[in-house]
């Protein structure tokens, strides 16, 4: 991941001299983080990735855990739309569409302290610019969401080619979190095909035990409304990664995937070659 870190240091004196101060920043990475130190007045962050050939239609931001004392707006068509208010303690990811010829912009407006000064504090957020993926989460204004509908054959064949992670394994446990309207699927994987980052970690055999096939362990997020339950049998898990978290895409039973893939390969309709073992 490429990080562009913004360190803006201003004093209460500078903010008091000109209340119209707005810092302008342009970032060229498709994902990264912004940190604003001594926040005074406002900062406008324009996202202009160098990958001009890649169509990036969605922006997601995740405020830092300590984020407070500012409101977050998104700028579209020259108008500001409120995304996070000053009195909120955001714990979720916020996403918005970034259609149009101009790069998307995020606008942070700091709130002065009760005594009118700008104290030593810091706030920030992480961001991602996303394109169209075959099995992504649905990115709404309220945050990351996943589809609960099972993938059809075409979607499954695309998912094994374009997903951020593809692993084969078993559901070890499922925990539900009503506050965030999400469920967390604990996965014990026997085969790691690929992953974009380190969401799944390889397990090390305990001392004294015989060495066996390597195993992997990780967690995958999905919507609470999908009513995911622990199930027997081996699954093929695919999906996307956002801010170091895995989100569930297509997840057929492995034997069902084999049937679909082998039939597609026999008809030369497979989107990519997938290792079978």
PDB file of C-alpha atoms in Angstrom:
ATOM      1  CA  UNK A   1       0.000   0.000   0.000  1.00  0.00           C
ATOM      2  CA  UNK A   2       1.281   3.433  -0.881  1.00  0.00           C
ATOM      3  CA  UNK A   3       0.710   5.968   1.893  1.00  0.00           C
ATOM      4  CA  UNK A   4       0.673   9.714   1.437  1.00  0.00           C
ATOM      5  CA  UNK A   5       0.842  11.179   4.923  1.00  0.00           C
ATOM      6  CA  UNK A   6      -0.213  14.773   5.399  1.00  0.00           C
ATOM      7  CA  UNK A   7       1.398  16.557   8.339  1.00  0.00           C
ATOM      8  CA  UNK A   8      -0.020  20.048   8.655  1.00  0.00           C
ATOM      9  CA  UNK A   9       1.177  22.114  11.562  1.00  0.00           C
ATOM     10  CA  UNK A  10      -0.588  25.371  12.247  1.00  0.00           C
ATOM     11  CA  UNK A  11      -0.819  27.583  15.288  1.00  0.00           C
ATOM     12  CA  UNK A  12      -3.794  29.209  16.947  1.00  0.00           C
ATOM     13  CA  UNK A  13      -2.251  32.544  16.030  1.00  0.00           C
ATOM     14  CA  UNK A  14      -2.204  31.746  12.309  1.00  0.00           C
ATOM     15  CA  UNK A  15      -5.809  30.559  12.384  1.00  0.00           C
ATOM     16  CA  UNK A  16      -6.872  33.641  14.261  1.00  0.00           C
ATOM     17  CA  UNK A  17      -5.266  36.010  11.774  1.00  0.00           C
ATOM     18  CA  UNK A  18      -7.236  34.669   8.811  1.00  0.00           C
ATOM     19  CA  UNK A  19     -10.310  32.544   9.458  1.00  0.00           C
ATOM     20  CA  UNK A  20     -10.556  31.810   5.723  1.00  0.00           C
ATOM     21  CA  UNK A  21      -7.426  29.630   5.634  1.00  0.00           C
ATOM     22  CA  UNK A  22      -8.076  26.388   3.704  1.00  0.00           C
ATOM     23  CA  UNK A  23      -5.125  24.108   3.058  1.00  0.00           C
ATOM     24  CA  UNK A  24      -5.163  22.535  -0.414  1.00  0.00           C
ATOM     25  CA  UNK A  25      -3.605  19.072  -0.802  1.00  0.00           C
ATOM     26  CA  UNK A  26      -3.470  16.784  -3.844  1.00  0.00           C
ATOM     27  CA  UNK A  27      -2.671  13.083  -3.415  1.00  0.00           C
ATOM     28  CA  UNK A  28      -1.575  10.801  -6.247  1.00  0.00           C
ATOM     29  CA  UNK A  29      -2.024   7.371  -4.644  1.00  0.00           C
ATOM     30  CA  UNK A  30      -5.078   5.151  -5.035  1.00  0.00           C
ATOM     31  CA  UNK A  31      -4.958   4.368  -1.318  1.00  0.00           C
ATOM     32  CA  UNK A  32      -3.260   5.883   1.675  1.00  0.00           C
ATOM     33  CA  UNK A  33      -3.741   7.892   4.830  1.00  0.00           C
ATOM     34  CA  UNK A  34      -4.011  11.519   5.876  1.00  0.00           C
ATOM     35  CA  UNK A  35      -3.001  12.877   9.288  1.00  0.00           C
ATOM     36  CA  UNK A  36      -3.761  16.482  10.221  1.00  0.00           C
ATOM     37  CA  UNK A  37      -1.757  17.882  13.140  1.00  0.00           C
ATOM     38  CA  UNK A  38      -2.765  21.116  14.904  1.00  0.00           C
ATOM     39  CA  UNK A  39      -5.970  21.264  12.846  1.00  0.00           C
ATOM     40  CA  UNK A  40      -7.039  24.822  12.154  1.00  0.00           C
ATOM     41  CA  UNK A  41      -9.969  25.924  10.015  1.00  0.00           C
ATOM     42  CA  UNK A  42     -10.142  23.510   7.062  1.00  0.00           C
ATOM     43  CA  UNK A  43      -8.243  21.271   4.665  1.00  0.00           C
ATOM     44  CA  UNK A  44      -9.333  20.182   1.190  1.00  0.00           C
ATOM     45  CA  UNK A  45      -7.880  16.869  -0.013  1.00  0.00           C
ATOM     46  CA  UNK A  46      -8.175  16.166  -3.743  1.00  0.00           C
ATOM     47  CA  UNK A  47      -7.541  12.584  -4.855  1.00  0.00           C
ATOM     48  CA  UNK A  48      -5.855  12.466  -8.257  1.00  0.00           C
ATOM     49  CA  UNK A  49      -4.243   9.054  -8.753  1.00  0.00           C
ATOM     50  CA  UNK A  50      -1.476   8.660 -11.307  1.00  0.00           C
ATOM     51  CA  UNK A  51      -3.254   5.650 -12.782  1.00  0.00           C
ATOM     52  CA  UNK A  52      -5.245   7.686 -15.265  1.00  0.00           C
ATOM     53  CA  UNK A  53      -6.089   4.592 -17.293  1.00  0.00           C
ATOM     54  CA  UNK A  54      -7.822   2.943 -14.339  1.00  0.00           C
ATOM     55  CA  UNK A  55     -11.435   3.918 -13.845  1.00  0.00           C
ATOM     56  CA  UNK A  56     -11.884   4.667 -10.146  1.00  0.00           C
ATOM     57  CA  UNK A  57     -15.547   5.280  -9.437  1.00  0.00           C
ATOM     58  CA  UNK A  58     -15.799   4.935  -5.664  1.00  0.00           C
ATOM     59  CA  UNK A  59     -14.008   6.457  -2.688  1.00  0.00           C
ATOM     60  CA  UNK A  60     -14.082   4.935   0.798  1.00  0.00           C
ATOM     61  CA  UNK A  61     -12.724   6.612   3.906  1.00  0.00           C
ATOM     62  CA  UNK A  62     -12.243   5.247   7.405  1.00  0.00           C
ATOM     63  CA  UNK A  63     -11.740   7.885  10.130  1.00  0.00           C
ATOM     64  CA  UNK A  64      -9.068   7.166  12.716  1.00  0.00           C
ATOM     65  CA  UNK A  65     -10.251   5.890  16.133  1.00  0.00           C
ATOM     66  CA  UNK A  66      -9.260   9.214  17.723  1.00  0.00           C
ATOM     67  CA  UNK A  67     -11.089  11.289  15.129  1.00  0.00           C
ATOM     68  CA  UNK A  68     -13.019  14.088  16.825  1.00  0.00           C
ATOM     69  CA  UNK A  69     -13.356  17.839  16.640  1.00  0.00           C
ATOM     70  CA  UNK A  70     -14.068  18.090  12.921  1.00  0.00           C
ATOM     71  CA  UNK A  71     -16.724  17.492  10.323  1.00  0.00           C
ATOM     72  CA  UNK A  72     -16.076  15.640   7.062  1.00  0.00           C
ATOM     73  CA  UNK A  73     -17.650  16.682   3.785  1.00  0.00           C
ATOM     74  CA  UNK A  74     -17.394  15.297   0.275  1.00  0.00           C
ATOM     75  CA  UNK A  75     -17.237  17.669  -2.644  1.00  0.00           C
ATOM     76  CA  UNK A  76     -19.131  16.812  -5.794  1.00  0.00           C
ATOM     77  CA  UNK A  77     -20.083  19.137  -8.635  1.00  0.00           C
ATOM     78  CA  UNK A  78     -18.840  22.080  -6.578  1.00  0.00           C
ATOM     79  CA  UNK A  79     -21.151  21.332  -3.651  1.00  0.00           C
ATOM     80  CA  UNK A  80     -20.326  20.022  -0.170  1.00  0.00           C
ATOM     81  CA  UNK A  81     -22.252  17.086   1.268  1.00  0.00           C
ATOM     82  CA  UNK A  82     -21.923  16.269   4.970  1.00  0.00           C
ATOM     83  CA  UNK A  83     -20.503  12.804   5.605  1.00  0.00           C
ATOM     84  CA  UNK A  84     -19.448  12.805   9.289  1.00  0.00           C
ATOM     85  CA  UNK A  85     -20.544  15.365  11.874  1.00  0.00           C
ATOM     86  CA  UNK A  86     -18.387  16.866  14.602  1.00  0.00           C
ATOM     87  CA  UNK A  87     -20.188  15.088  17.446  1.00  0.00           C
ATOM     88  CA  UNK A  88     -20.062  11.622  15.895  1.00  0.00           C
ATOM     89  CA  UNK A  89     -17.577   8.947  16.927  1.00  0.00           C
ATOM     90  CA  UNK A  90     -17.328   7.118  13.615  1.00  0.00           C
ATOM     91  CA  UNK A  91     -16.550   3.419  13.786  1.00  0.00           C
ATOM     92  CA  UNK A  92     -17.478   2.502  10.253  1.00  0.00           C
ATOM     93  CA  UNK A  93     -16.337   2.999   6.694  1.00  0.00           C
ATOM     94  CA  UNK A  94     -17.996   5.694   4.585  1.00  0.00           C
ATOM     95  CA  UNK A  95     -18.141   5.426   0.805  1.00  0.00           C
ATOM     96  CA  UNK A  96     -19.343   7.635  -2.015  1.00  0.00           C
ATOM     97  CA  UNK A  97     -19.392   7.646  -5.781  1.00  0.00           C
ATOM     98  CA  UNK A  98     -16.739   9.701  -7.549  1.00  0.00           C
ATOM     99  CA  UNK A  99     -18.201  10.072 -11.007  1.00  0.00           C
ATOM    100  CA  UNK A 100     -17.285  13.079 -13.110  1.00  0.00           C
ATOM    101  CA  UNK A 101     -14.284  14.540 -14.878  1.00  0.00           C
ATOM    102  CA  UNK A 102     -12.763  16.136 -11.770  1.00  0.00           C
ATOM    103  CA  UNK A 103     -11.011  14.193  -9.034  1.00  0.00           C
ATOM    104  CA  UNK A 104     -13.002  13.519  -5.854  1.00  0.00           C
ATOM    105  CA  UNK A 105     -12.336  15.829  -2.923  1.00  0.00           C
ATOM    106  CA  UNK A 106     -12.668  15.370   0.825  1.00  0.00           C
ATOM    107  CA  UNK A 107     -13.154  18.488   2.930  1.00  0.00           C
ATOM    108  CA  UNK A 108     -12.354  18.563   6.664  1.00  0.00           C
ATOM    109  CA  UNK A 109     -13.563  21.476   8.769  1.00  0.00           C
ATOM    110  CA  UNK A 110     -12.080  21.702  12.246  1.00  0.00           C
ATOM    111  CA  UNK A 111     -14.005  22.974  15.257  1.00  0.00           C
ATOM    112  CA  UNK A 112     -12.260  25.410  17.623  1.00  0.00           C
ATOM    113  CA  UNK A 113     -11.868  24.558  21.284  1.00  0.00           C
ATOM    114  CA  UNK A 114     -14.178  26.134  23.833  1.00  0.00           C
ATOM    115  CA  UNK A 115     -11.625  28.825  24.631  1.00  0.00           C
ATOM    116  CA  UNK A 116     -11.324  29.694  20.936  1.00  0.00           C
ATOM    117  CA  UNK A 117      -7.797  28.306  20.505  1.00  0.00           C
ATOM    118  CA  UNK A 118      -6.492  25.445  18.401  1.00  0.00           C
ATOM    119  CA  UNK A 119      -4.961  22.882  20.763  1.00  0.00           C
ATOM    120  CA  UNK A 120      -2.338  20.271  20.042  1.00  0.00           C
ATOM    121  CA  UNK A 121      -4.305  17.390  18.623  1.00  0.00           C
ATOM    122  CA  UNK A 122      -4.324  15.244  15.511  1.00  0.00           C
ATOM    123  CA  UNK A 123      -6.986  13.704  13.361  1.00  0.00           C
ATOM    124  CA  UNK A 124      -6.911  11.661  10.223  1.00  0.00           C
ATOM    125  CA  UNK A 125      -8.408   9.023   8.008  1.00  0.00           C
ATOM    126  CA  UNK A 126      -7.485   6.298   5.573  1.00  0.00           C
ATOM    127  CA  UNK A 127      -8.851   6.242   2.053  1.00  0.00           C
ATOM    128  CA  UNK A 128      -9.213   3.915  -0.923  1.00  0.00           C
ATOM    129  CA  UNK A 129     -10.152   4.620  -4.529  1.00  0.00           C
ATOM    130  CA  UNK A 130     -11.901   1.615  -5.969  1.00  0.00           C
ATOM    131  CA  UNK A 131     -12.768   0.491  -9.479  1.00  0.00           C
ATOM    132  CA  UNK A 132     -15.290  -2.078 -10.607  1.00  0.00           C
ATOM    133  CA  UNK A 133     -14.514  -5.562  -9.335  1.00  0.00           C
ATOM    134  CA  UNK A 134     -16.226  -8.822 -10.137  1.00  0.00           C
ATOM    135  CA  UNK A 135     -17.158  -9.717  -6.576  1.00  0.00           C
ATOM    136  CA  UNK A 136     -16.834  -6.556  -4.539  1.00  0.00           C
ATOM    137  CA  UNK A 137     -18.754  -5.230  -1.655  1.00  0.00           C
ATOM    138  CA  UNK A 138     -21.522  -2.857  -2.651  1.00  0.00           C
ATOM    139  CA  UNK A 139     -20.305   0.577  -1.752  1.00  0.00           C
ATOM    140  CA  UNK A 140     -23.120   2.759  -0.544  1.00  0.00           C
ATOM    141  CA  UNK A 141     -23.111   6.174   1.090  1.00  0.00           C
ATOM    142  CA  UNK A 142     -23.454   4.506   4.500  1.00  0.00           C
ATOM    143  CA  UNK A 143     -20.465   2.214   4.151  1.00  0.00           C
ATOM    144  CA  UNK A 144     -19.342  -1.215   3.040  1.00  0.00           C
ATOM    145  CA  UNK A 145     -22.028  -3.723   2.286  1.00  0.00           C
ATOM    146  CA  UNK A 146     -22.075  -7.152   0.715  1.00  0.00           C
ATOM    147  CA  UNK A 147     -24.665  -8.920  -1.364  1.00  0.00           C
ATOM    148  CA  UNK A 148     -26.420 -11.846   0.292  1.00  0.00           C
ATOM    149  CA  UNK A 149     -27.425 -13.424  -3.004  1.00  0.00           C
ATOM    150  CA  UNK A 150     -25.456 -16.547  -4.021  1.00  0.00           C
ATOM    151  CA  UNK A 151     -23.211 -15.977  -7.010  1.00  0.00           C
ATOM    152  CA  UNK A 152     -24.261 -17.398 -10.344  1.00  0.00           C
ATOM    153  CA  UNK A 153     -21.813 -19.368 -12.495  1.00  0.00           C
ATOM    154  CA  UNK A 154     -20.574 -16.310 -14.405  1.00  0.00           C
ATOM    155  CA  UNK A 155     -19.968 -14.308 -11.239  1.00  0.00           C
ATOM    156  CA  UNK A 156     -18.143 -17.243  -9.654  1.00  0.00           C
ATOM    157  CA  UNK A 157     -15.846 -17.714 -12.652  1.00  0.00           C
ATOM    158  CA  UNK A 158     -14.979 -14.009 -12.555  1.00  0.00           C
ATOM    159  CA  UNK A 159     -14.501 -14.017  -8.777  1.00  0.00           C
ATOM    160  CA  UNK A 160     -11.713 -16.594  -8.852  1.00  0.00           C
ATOM    161  CA  UNK A 161      -9.830 -14.367 -11.300  1.00  0.00           C
ATOM    162  CA  UNK A 162     -10.350 -10.886  -9.880  1.00  0.00           C
ATOM    163  CA  UNK A 163     -10.891 -11.224  -6.133  1.00  0.00           C
ATOM    164  CA  UNK A 164      -8.415  -9.849  -3.622  1.00  0.00           C
ATOM    165  CA  UNK A 165      -8.289 -13.219  -1.888  1.00  0.00           C
ATOM    166  CA  UNK A 166      -9.148 -16.808  -2.830  1.00  0.00           C
ATOM    167  CA  UNK A 167      -8.801 -19.520  -0.188  1.00  0.00           C
ATOM    168  CA  UNK A 168     -10.166 -23.019   0.338  1.00  0.00           C
ATOM    169  CA  UNK A 169     -11.166 -24.143   3.785  1.00  0.00           C
ATOM    170  CA  UNK A 170     -13.748 -24.593   6.488  1.00  0.00           C
ATOM    171  CA  UNK A 171     -15.952 -22.344   8.597  1.00  0.00           C
ATOM    172  CA  UNK A 172     -14.615 -22.593  12.131  1.00  0.00           C
ATOM    173  CA  UNK A 173     -16.994 -20.157  13.815  1.00  0.00           C
ATOM    174  CA  UNK A 174     -19.418 -17.297  13.086  1.00  0.00           C
ATOM    175  CA  UNK A 175     -19.931 -14.359  15.456  1.00  0.00           C
ATOM    176  CA  UNK A 176     -22.599 -11.692  15.031  1.00  0.00           C
ATOM    177  CA  UNK A 177     -22.308  -8.001  15.872  1.00  0.00           C
ATOM    178  CA  UNK A 178     -25.723  -6.278  15.845  1.00  0.00           C
ATOM    179  CA  UNK A 179     -24.218  -2.886  16.704  1.00  0.00           C
ATOM    180  CA  UNK A 180     -22.324  -2.783  13.421  1.00  0.00           C
ATOM    181  CA  UNK A 181     -24.846  -4.936  11.517  1.00  0.00           C
ATOM    182  CA  UNK A 182     -22.083  -7.335  10.511  1.00  0.00           C
ATOM    183  CA  UNK A 183     -21.080 -10.947  11.013  1.00  0.00           C
ATOM    184  CA  UNK A 184     -17.524 -12.247  11.298  1.00  0.00           C
ATOM    185  CA  UNK A 185     -16.710 -15.620   9.755  1.00  0.00           C
ATOM    186  CA  UNK A 186     -13.680 -17.374  11.218  1.00  0.00           C
ATOM    187  CA  UNK A 187     -12.018 -19.500   8.543  1.00  0.00           C
ATOM    188  CA  UNK A 188      -9.514 -22.310   8.799  1.00  0.00           C
ATOM    189  CA  UNK A 189      -7.994 -22.582   5.325  1.00  0.00           C
ATOM    190  CA  UNK A 190      -6.201 -25.598   3.909  1.00  0.00           C
ATOM    191  CA  UNK A 191      -5.191 -23.958   0.633  1.00  0.00           C
ATOM    192  CA  UNK A 192      -4.157 -20.385   0.011  1.00  0.00           C
ATOM    193  CA  UNK A 193      -4.400 -19.511  -3.679  1.00  0.00           C
ATOM    194  CA  UNK A 194      -3.669 -15.817  -3.254  1.00  0.00           C
ATOM    195  CA  UNK A 195      -4.363 -12.776  -1.144  1.00  0.00           C
ATOM    196  CA  UNK A 196      -3.597  -9.102  -1.673  1.00  0.00           C
ATOM    197  CA  UNK A 197      -2.310  -8.526   1.858  1.00  0.00           C
ATOM    198  CA  UNK A 198      -1.895 -10.493   5.065  1.00  0.00           C
ATOM    199  CA  UNK A 199      -5.538 -11.000   6.038  1.00  0.00           C
ATOM    200  CA  UNK A 200      -4.923 -14.750   6.362  1.00  0.00           C
ATOM    201  CA  UNK A 201      -1.958 -15.839   8.469  1.00  0.00           C
ATOM    202  CA  UNK A 202      -0.138 -19.127   8.189  1.00  0.00           C
ATOM    203  CA  UNK A 203      -0.331 -21.309  11.269  1.00  0.00           C
ATOM    204  CA  UNK A 204       2.860 -22.760  12.707  1.00  0.00           C
ATOM    205  CA  UNK A 205       2.753 -26.346  13.942  1.00  0.00           C
ATOM    206  CA  UNK A 206       3.245 -26.686  17.687  1.00  0.00           C
ATOM    207  CA  UNK A 207       6.598 -28.001  18.884  1.00  0.00           C
ATOM    208  CA  UNK A 208       6.723 -31.787  18.993  1.00  0.00           C
ATOM    209  CA  UNK A 209       3.889 -32.314  16.526  1.00  0.00           C
ATOM    210  CA  UNK A 210       4.498 -33.882  13.151  1.00  0.00           C
ATOM    211  CA  UNK A 211       4.666 -31.502  10.202  1.00  0.00           C
ATOM    212  CA  UNK A 212       1.530 -31.616   8.061  1.00  0.00           C
ATOM    213  CA  UNK A 213       0.130 -29.570   5.206  1.00  0.00           C
ATOM    214  CA  UNK A 214       0.319 -25.824   5.981  1.00  0.00           C
ATOM    215  CA  UNK A 215      -2.868 -24.249   7.295  1.00  0.00           C
ATOM    216  CA  UNK A 216      -4.076 -20.664   7.300  1.00  0.00           C
ATOM    217  CA  UNK A 217      -6.353 -18.743   9.619  1.00  0.00           C
ATOM    218  CA  UNK A 218      -8.342 -15.568   9.089  1.00  0.00           C
ATOM    219  CA  UNK A 219     -11.639 -13.716   9.454  1.00  0.00           C
ATOM    220  CA  UNK A 220     -14.069 -12.553   6.761  1.00  0.00           C
ATOM    221  CA  UNK A 221     -16.703  -9.857   7.245  1.00  0.00           C
ATOM    222  CA  UNK A 222     -20.215  -9.950   5.836  1.00  0.00           C
ATOM    223  CA  UNK A 223     -23.615  -8.413   6.542  1.00  0.00           C
ATOM    224  CA  UNK A 224     -25.632  -9.515   9.543  1.00  0.00           C
ATOM    225  CA  UNK A 225     -28.707  -9.700   7.337  1.00  0.00           C
ATOM    226  CA  UNK A 226     -27.067 -12.469   5.306  1.00  0.00           C
ATOM    227  CA  UNK A 227     -27.635 -14.818   8.286  1.00  0.00           C
ATOM    228  CA  UNK A 228     -24.365 -16.703   7.817  1.00  0.00           C
ATOM    229  CA  UNK A 229     -24.204 -19.889   9.900  1.00  0.00           C
ATOM    230  CA  UNK A 230     -21.456 -22.450  10.470  1.00  0.00           C
ATOM    231  CA  UNK A 231     -21.689 -25.188   7.869  1.00  0.00           C
ATOM    232  CA  UNK A 232     -20.026 -28.531   7.311  1.00  0.00           C
ATOM    233  CA  UNK A 233     -17.890 -29.205   4.313  1.00  0.00           C
ATOM    234  CA  UNK A 234     -15.161 -27.418   2.393  1.00  0.00           C
ATOM    235  CA  UNK A 235     -15.780 -23.995   0.835  1.00  0.00           C
ATOM    236  CA  UNK A 236     -14.004 -21.769  -1.656  1.00  0.00           C
ATOM    237  CA  UNK A 237     -13.936 -18.254  -0.166  1.00  0.00           C
ATOM    238  CA  UNK A 238     -13.437 -15.228  -2.407  1.00  0.00           C
ATOM    239  CA  UNK A 239     -13.876 -11.526  -1.776  1.00  0.00           C
ATOM    240  CA  UNK A 240     -12.311  -8.105  -1.485  1.00  0.00           C
ATOM    241  CA  UNK A 241     -10.050  -6.436   1.063  1.00  0.00           C
ATOM    242  CA  UNK A 242     -10.652  -2.974   2.497  1.00  0.00           C
ATOM    243  CA  UNK A 243      -8.506  -1.271   5.135  1.00  0.00           C
ATOM    244  CA  UNK A 244      -6.931  -4.564   6.167  1.00  0.00           C
ATOM    245  CA  UNK A 245     -10.254  -6.409   6.430  1.00  0.00           C
ATOM    246  CA  UNK A 246     -11.606  -9.210   4.234  1.00  0.00           C
ATOM    247  CA  UNK A 247     -15.182  -8.922   2.922  1.00  0.00           C
ATOM    248  CA  UNK A 248     -17.023 -11.947   1.606  1.00  0.00           C
ATOM    249  CA  UNK A 249     -17.800 -12.282  -2.093  1.00  0.00           C
ATOM    250  CA  UNK A 250     -18.623 -15.653  -3.635  1.00  0.00           C
ATOM    251  CA  UNK A 251     -18.315 -18.640  -1.283  1.00  0.00           C
ATOM    252  CA  UNK A 252     -19.556 -21.873  -2.889  1.00  0.00           C
ATOM    253  CA  UNK A 253     -18.888 -25.320  -1.565  1.00  0.00           C
ATOM    254  CA  UNK A 254     -15.656 -26.481  -3.146  1.00  0.00           C
ATOM    255  CA  UNK A 255     -17.243 -29.490  -4.844  1.00  0.00           C
ATOM    256  CA  UNK A 256     -19.845 -27.200  -6.450  1.00  0.00           C
ATOM    257  CA  UNK A 257     -17.107 -24.869  -7.667  1.00  0.00           C
ATOM    258  CA  UNK A 258     -15.220 -27.782  -9.214  1.00  0.00           C
ATOM    259  CA  UNK A 259     -18.293 -28.799 -11.188  1.00  0.00           C
ATOM    260  CA  UNK A 260     -18.816 -25.262 -12.525  1.00  0.00           C
ATOM    261  CA  UNK A 261     -15.153 -24.646 -13.329  1.00  0.00           C
ATOM    262  CA  UNK A 262     -14.510 -27.992 -15.028  1.00  0.00           C
ATOM    263  CA  UNK A 263     -17.606 -27.577 -17.200  1.00  0.00           C
ATOM    264  CA  UNK A 264     -16.518 -24.043 -18.164  1.00  0.00           C
ATOM    265  CA  UNK A 265     -12.972 -25.170 -18.948  1.00  0.00           C
ATOM    266  CA  UNK A 266     -14.241 -28.032 -21.120  1.00  0.00           C
ATOM    267  CA  UNK A 267     -16.270 -25.474 -23.087  1.00  0.00           C
ATOM    268  CA  UNK A 268     -13.398 -22.941 -23.011  1.00  0.00           C
ATOM    269  CA  UNK A 269     -15.587 -20.474 -21.158  1.00  0.00           C
ATOM    270  CA  UNK A 270     -13.359 -20.062 -18.100  1.00  0.00           C
ATOM    271  CA  UNK A 271     -12.163 -16.486 -17.520  1.00  0.00           C
ATOM    272  CA  UNK A 272      -8.737 -17.606 -16.275  1.00  0.00           C
ATOM    273  CA  UNK A 273      -6.804 -20.750 -15.437  1.00  0.00           C
ATOM    274  CA  UNK A 274      -7.278 -21.877 -11.862  1.00  0.00           C
ATOM    275  CA  UNK A 275      -5.058 -24.457 -10.130  1.00  0.00           C
ATOM    276  CA  UNK A 276      -6.842 -27.696  -9.290  1.00  0.00           C
ATOM    277  CA  UNK A 277      -5.304 -30.129  -6.831  1.00  0.00           C
TER     278      UNK A 277
END
